Short mmCIF file of C-alpha atoms in Angstrom, two decimals:
data_model
loop_
_atom_site.label_atom_id
_atom_site.label_comp_id
_atom_site.label_asym_id
_atom_site.label_seq_id
_atom_site.Cartn_x
_atom_site.Cartn_y
_atom_site.Cartn_z
CA MET I 1 -192.17 134.32 74.75
CA ALA I 2 -191.85 131.48 77.25
CA ALA I 3 -195.60 131.51 77.89
CA SER I 4 -196.27 131.38 74.15
CA PHE I 5 -193.92 128.41 73.73
CA LEU I 6 -195.55 126.55 76.62
CA GLU I 7 -198.99 127.11 75.13
CA ARG I 8 -197.86 125.79 71.75
CA LEU I 9 -196.33 122.78 73.50
CA ARG I 10 -199.53 122.15 75.43
CA ARG I 11 -201.58 122.24 72.22
CA TYR I 12 -199.13 119.93 70.47
CA ILE I 13 -199.36 117.39 73.28
CA GLN I 14 -203.15 117.61 73.29
CA ARG I 15 -203.33 117.07 69.53
CA ASN I 16 -200.87 114.22 69.32
CA SER I 17 -200.47 112.31 72.60
CA ALA I 18 -203.41 109.97 72.10
CA SER I 19 -202.62 109.32 68.44
CA VAL I 20 -199.50 107.30 69.31
CA LEU I 21 -201.04 105.28 72.15
CA PHE I 22 -203.65 102.53 72.61
CA LYS I 23 -204.05 101.80 68.91
CA ARG I 24 -206.33 99.19 67.33
CA SER I 25 -204.91 98.75 63.88
CA LEU I 26 -206.76 97.76 60.72
CA GLU I 27 -205.45 97.80 57.15
CA VAL I 28 -207.67 100.19 55.22
CA ARG I 29 -207.39 99.27 51.56
CA PRO I 30 -210.90 98.79 50.16
CA SER I 31 -211.45 97.48 46.65
CA VAL I 32 -212.91 100.90 45.74
CA PRO I 33 -212.40 104.22 47.60
CA LEU I 34 -214.87 104.89 50.40
CA ILE I 35 -216.40 108.13 51.68
CA SER I 36 -218.58 108.65 54.76
CA PHE I 37 -220.52 111.79 55.72
CA THR I 38 -220.89 112.41 59.45
CA PHE I 39 -222.59 115.07 61.57
CA ASP I 40 -221.56 115.87 65.13
CA ASP I 41 -224.04 116.94 67.85
CA PHE I 42 -226.98 116.31 65.45
CA PRO I 43 -228.46 119.78 65.04
CA ARG I 44 -231.83 119.45 63.28
CA THR I 45 -230.56 120.98 60.03
CA ALA I 46 -228.04 118.14 59.74
CA LEU I 47 -231.04 115.92 59.00
CA THR I 48 -233.61 118.25 57.43
CA SER I 49 -231.04 119.77 55.07
CA GLY I 50 -227.87 117.63 55.10
CA GLY I 51 -229.76 114.34 55.29
CA ALA I 52 -232.18 115.43 52.58
CA ILE I 53 -229.25 116.18 50.24
CA LEU I 54 -227.75 112.76 50.90
CA ASN I 55 -231.10 111.04 50.35
CA ARG I 56 -231.60 112.80 47.00
CA HIS I 57 -228.44 111.04 45.87
CA GLY I 58 -229.57 107.71 47.34
CA LEU I 59 -227.08 108.03 50.22
CA SER I 60 -227.09 108.06 54.02
CA GLY I 61 -224.80 109.33 56.75
CA THR I 62 -223.83 108.91 60.40
CA TYR I 63 -225.16 111.20 63.15
CA TYR I 64 -223.05 111.41 66.31
CA THR I 65 -225.55 112.04 69.04
CA SER I 66 -225.46 113.33 72.63
CA LEU I 67 -228.88 112.32 73.94
CA GLY I 68 -228.56 114.71 76.87
CA LEU I 69 -228.86 117.59 74.40
CA ILE I 70 -232.24 116.59 72.90
CA GLY I 71 -234.35 119.65 72.09
CA LYS I 72 -231.79 122.14 73.38
CA ASP I 73 -230.20 125.09 71.64
CA SER I 74 -226.53 124.78 70.80
CA PRO I 75 -223.75 126.76 69.10
CA SER I 76 -224.70 124.91 65.88
CA GLY I 77 -228.43 125.58 66.21
CA PRO I 78 -231.38 123.68 67.70
CA ILE I 79 -230.56 120.05 68.46
CA PHE I 80 -232.79 117.24 67.17
CA VAL I 81 -235.99 116.20 68.93
CA LEU I 82 -237.28 112.68 69.55
CA ASP I 83 -239.59 112.82 66.53
CA ASP I 84 -236.50 113.16 64.28
CA LEU I 85 -235.17 109.70 65.18
CA LYS I 86 -237.75 107.60 63.34
CA PRO I 87 -237.32 109.34 59.95
CA LEU I 88 -233.55 109.30 60.41
CA LEU I 89 -233.48 105.53 60.76
CA GLU I 90 -236.11 105.01 58.06
CA GLN I 91 -233.89 106.95 55.66
CA GLY I 92 -231.03 104.53 56.32
CA HIS I 93 -228.87 106.83 58.43
CA GLU I 94 -226.78 105.57 61.37
CA LEU I 95 -226.77 106.85 64.93
CA GLY I 96 -223.37 107.12 66.61
CA CYS I 97 -222.36 108.06 70.15
CA HIS I 98 -221.04 111.49 71.14
CA THR I 99 -221.26 110.99 74.96
CA PHE I 100 -224.49 111.82 76.79
CA SER I 101 -223.45 115.28 77.94
CA HIS I 102 -221.20 116.31 75.04
CA CYS I 103 -218.13 115.97 77.25
CA ASN I 104 -214.90 117.68 76.25
CA SER I 105 -212.68 114.77 75.22
CA TRP I 106 -209.52 116.34 76.66
CA LEU I 107 -210.74 118.22 79.74
CA THR I 108 -213.09 115.54 81.11
CA GLU I 109 -211.68 113.02 83.56
CA THR I 110 -211.54 109.53 82.08
CA LYS I 111 -213.99 107.96 84.54
CA GLU I 112 -216.57 110.69 83.95
CA PHE I 113 -216.03 110.45 80.20
CA GLU I 114 -216.68 106.73 80.11
CA GLU I 115 -219.70 107.08 82.40
CA SER I 116 -221.18 109.58 79.93
CA VAL I 117 -220.65 107.07 77.12
CA ILE I 118 -222.48 104.38 79.12
CA GLN I 119 -225.26 106.82 80.03
CA ASN I 120 -225.76 107.68 76.36
CA GLN I 121 -226.16 104.00 75.48
CA ARG I 122 -228.61 103.52 78.34
CA ALA I 123 -230.67 106.48 77.13
CA LEU I 124 -230.70 105.11 73.56
CA SER I 125 -231.95 101.73 74.80
CA GLU I 126 -234.82 103.45 76.61
CA ILE I 127 -235.80 105.46 73.51
CA ILE I 128 -235.28 102.66 70.95
CA PRO I 129 -235.30 99.25 72.67
CA GLY I 130 -232.54 97.02 71.34
CA ALA I 131 -230.65 99.84 69.60
CA VAL I 132 -226.88 99.99 70.14
CA PHE I 133 -224.31 102.65 69.33
CA GLN I 134 -221.54 101.00 67.31
CA SER I 135 -219.32 103.98 66.51
CA PHE I 136 -218.16 107.04 68.42
CA SER I 137 -216.98 110.58 67.72
CA TYR I 138 -214.81 112.49 70.22
CA PRO I 139 -216.55 115.75 71.17
CA ILE I 140 -214.75 119.11 70.93
CA SER I 141 -211.16 117.88 71.13
CA GLU I 142 -208.77 115.03 70.53
CA PRO I 143 -209.05 112.53 73.43
CA ARG I 144 -207.00 111.95 76.51
CA PRO I 145 -204.95 108.79 75.97
CA LEU I 146 -206.56 107.01 78.93
CA SER I 147 -210.04 108.01 77.79
CA LYS I 148 -209.25 106.61 74.36
CA ARG I 149 -208.26 103.32 75.97
CA ALA I 150 -211.31 103.25 78.26
CA ILE I 151 -213.99 103.69 75.62
CA ALA I 152 -212.42 101.56 72.86
CA LYS I 153 -214.14 98.44 74.21
CA HIS I 154 -217.56 100.03 73.69
CA PHE I 155 -217.34 100.66 69.93
CA LEU I 156 -216.22 99.24 66.61
CA SER I 157 -214.54 102.56 65.83
CA CYS I 158 -213.90 106.01 67.30
CA ARG I 159 -213.53 109.10 65.11
CA ALA I 160 -211.42 112.20 65.68
CA GLY I 161 -210.27 115.00 63.35
CA GLY I 162 -206.99 115.50 61.52
CA GLN I 163 -208.15 116.93 58.15
CA THR I 164 -207.01 113.90 56.19
CA PHE I 165 -208.24 110.48 55.05
CA ASN I 166 -207.55 106.94 56.25
CA VAL I 167 -205.46 104.49 54.25
CA GLY I 168 -203.09 101.62 55.03
CA ALA I 169 -202.48 100.85 58.71
CA THR I 170 -205.24 102.80 60.46
CA ASP I 171 -206.13 103.24 64.13
CA LEU I 172 -209.79 102.31 64.65
CA ASN I 173 -209.64 104.00 68.05
CA GLN I 174 -208.84 107.35 66.44
CA LEU I 175 -210.02 107.49 62.83
CA ALA I 176 -209.14 110.64 60.91
CA SER I 177 -211.83 112.91 59.52
CA TYR I 178 -212.05 116.15 57.56
CA PHE I 179 -214.22 118.96 58.94
CA LEU I 180 -215.93 120.69 56.03
CA GLU I 181 -216.46 123.98 57.84
CA LYS I 182 -212.72 124.62 57.95
CA THR I 183 -212.66 125.23 54.19
CA ARG I 184 -216.27 126.19 53.52
CA GLU I 185 -215.21 129.36 51.70
CA ASN I 186 -213.08 127.35 49.29
CA ILE I 187 -214.21 123.95 48.08
CA GLN I 188 -210.99 123.15 46.18
CA PRO I 189 -209.17 121.57 49.17
CA VAL I 190 -212.16 119.26 49.63
CA LYS I 191 -212.08 118.24 45.96
CA ASP I 192 -208.33 117.71 46.19
CA LEU I 193 -208.84 115.39 49.17
CA ILE I 194 -211.48 113.39 47.31
CA ASP I 195 -209.08 113.04 44.37
CA LYS I 196 -206.26 111.87 46.64
CA ASN I 197 -208.60 109.44 48.37
CA ARG I 198 -209.55 107.97 44.98
CA GLU I 199 -205.92 107.60 43.92
CA ALA I 200 -204.88 106.02 47.24
CA ARG I 201 -208.00 103.85 47.49
CA GLY I 202 -208.63 105.07 51.02
CA TRP I 203 -211.52 106.03 53.29
CA THR I 204 -212.43 109.70 53.70
CA ILE I 205 -214.75 110.60 56.58
CA PHE I 206 -216.26 114.07 56.18
CA SER I 207 -217.57 115.79 59.31
CA THR I 208 -219.62 118.89 60.02
CA HIS I 209 -222.45 120.06 62.28
CA ASP I 210 -225.32 122.19 60.93
CA VAL I 211 -226.18 122.54 57.25
CA ALA I 212 -227.98 125.86 56.98
CA PRO I 213 -228.25 128.98 54.78
CA ASN I 214 -226.54 131.00 57.51
CA PRO I 215 -224.41 128.30 59.14
CA SER I 216 -222.77 128.51 62.51
CA PRO I 217 -218.95 128.55 62.64
CA TYR I 218 -219.21 124.76 62.90
CA GLY I 219 -221.37 124.11 59.84
CA CYS I 220 -221.69 124.81 56.14
CA THR I 221 -224.33 125.93 53.64
CA PRO I 222 -226.58 123.50 51.76
CA GLU I 223 -225.02 124.66 48.49
CA PHE I 224 -221.51 123.84 49.71
CA PHE I 225 -222.59 120.48 51.09
CA GLU I 226 -224.44 119.62 47.88
CA GLU I 227 -221.35 120.37 45.81
CA VAL I 228 -219.20 118.16 48.04
CA VAL I 229 -221.69 115.30 47.75
CA ARG I 230 -221.89 115.67 43.97
CA TYR I 231 -218.10 115.61 43.62
CA ALA I 232 -217.86 112.61 45.95
CA VAL I 233 -220.40 110.70 43.86
CA ALA I 234 -218.62 111.65 40.61
CA SER I 235 -215.31 110.38 42.04
CA GLY I 236 -216.57 106.81 41.85
CA ALA I 237 -216.22 106.30 45.60
CA ARG I 238 -218.66 104.06 47.42
CA ILE I 239 -220.44 106.31 49.91
CA LEU I 240 -221.57 104.62 53.12
CA PRO I 241 -222.27 105.41 56.78
CA VAL I 242 -219.31 104.70 59.07
CA VAL I 243 -220.26 101.24 60.34
CA LYS I 244 -221.21 99.98 56.88
CA ALA I 245 -217.96 101.35 55.46
CA LEU I 246 -216.07 99.56 58.22
CA GLU I 247 -217.86 96.31 57.41
CA THR I 248 -216.82 96.71 53.77
CA ILE I 249 -213.17 97.24 54.76
CA ARG I 250 -213.18 94.23 57.08
CA ALA I 251 -214.66 92.04 54.34
CA VAL I 252 -211.71 92.89 52.09
CA SER I 253 -209.19 92.37 54.92
CA VAL I 254 -210.36 88.81 55.70
#
C-alpha cells in the first residue's frame, strides 16, 4: 500500500511540478477559435497520410522532429527520410524541435536535454541552411522544471500534453495539447473538445504520431484523423500550424 501511494505521488509530481514553475504567460483569446494539428517524432505516415488529409482540406500542420532518428524504425513506424523534408515544406507544413535524440523530458538531465535541443538545431541548419526551429514539443513525458526553464529561451513556444485546450492566461513554455490516440476508439470526446474550444474561443492543439491503417499505440487511423479534421473545419475554427497560430494570437493581444 505504501509503495503504491509513493508511486502515485511520484507520478503526480512528474505530471504537475513543471506546470506551476517558470511560466511565460500569454492571453489566448483569438478573434476566432484556433486549432493546430501536430505530429510527434515524424513517422513517415504522419506526412504521407496525415499530411495528405490536411492538404486535401487546404490545411497544414506542425511536425516535431528529432533529426537523430532520420530513417530509423520507431514504435510508431519508420521515421521520415531526408527526401520527405522538401515536400513537407512545399506543402506549407512547419518543422518543430523534439530534441535530437528524442530525450525523455523527465529522465534526462537538464544539461544533456538542452544540448540535444542545440544539436537538433545545428543538424537542421546543416540540412536546410538558414532554417530555424521556432517551436518545441516535449518528448515522452512532461518536463523537468529546470529543463523547462533552460530551453524556453530557444523557442517561441513549448508544447506538452494535458488533454485539454488553451484559453485565457496560457503558459507558452508548456502549452496544452490533446493526444488523439487516447480516444481513437471513440471520436465523441474529440468532437466535444472542438465544441468547447469554439464556445470558449480558445486554441486546441491536437497531437498524434503515425496515421496508418493499423496504427501503433501512439497513432490513429486515416479514417479517424479525417473525421477529426472534417469536424474541426465545420466548427468554424481557423486551422493553422503552431507558429502561425501563435502569431495570430499575438496580433490580437497587441
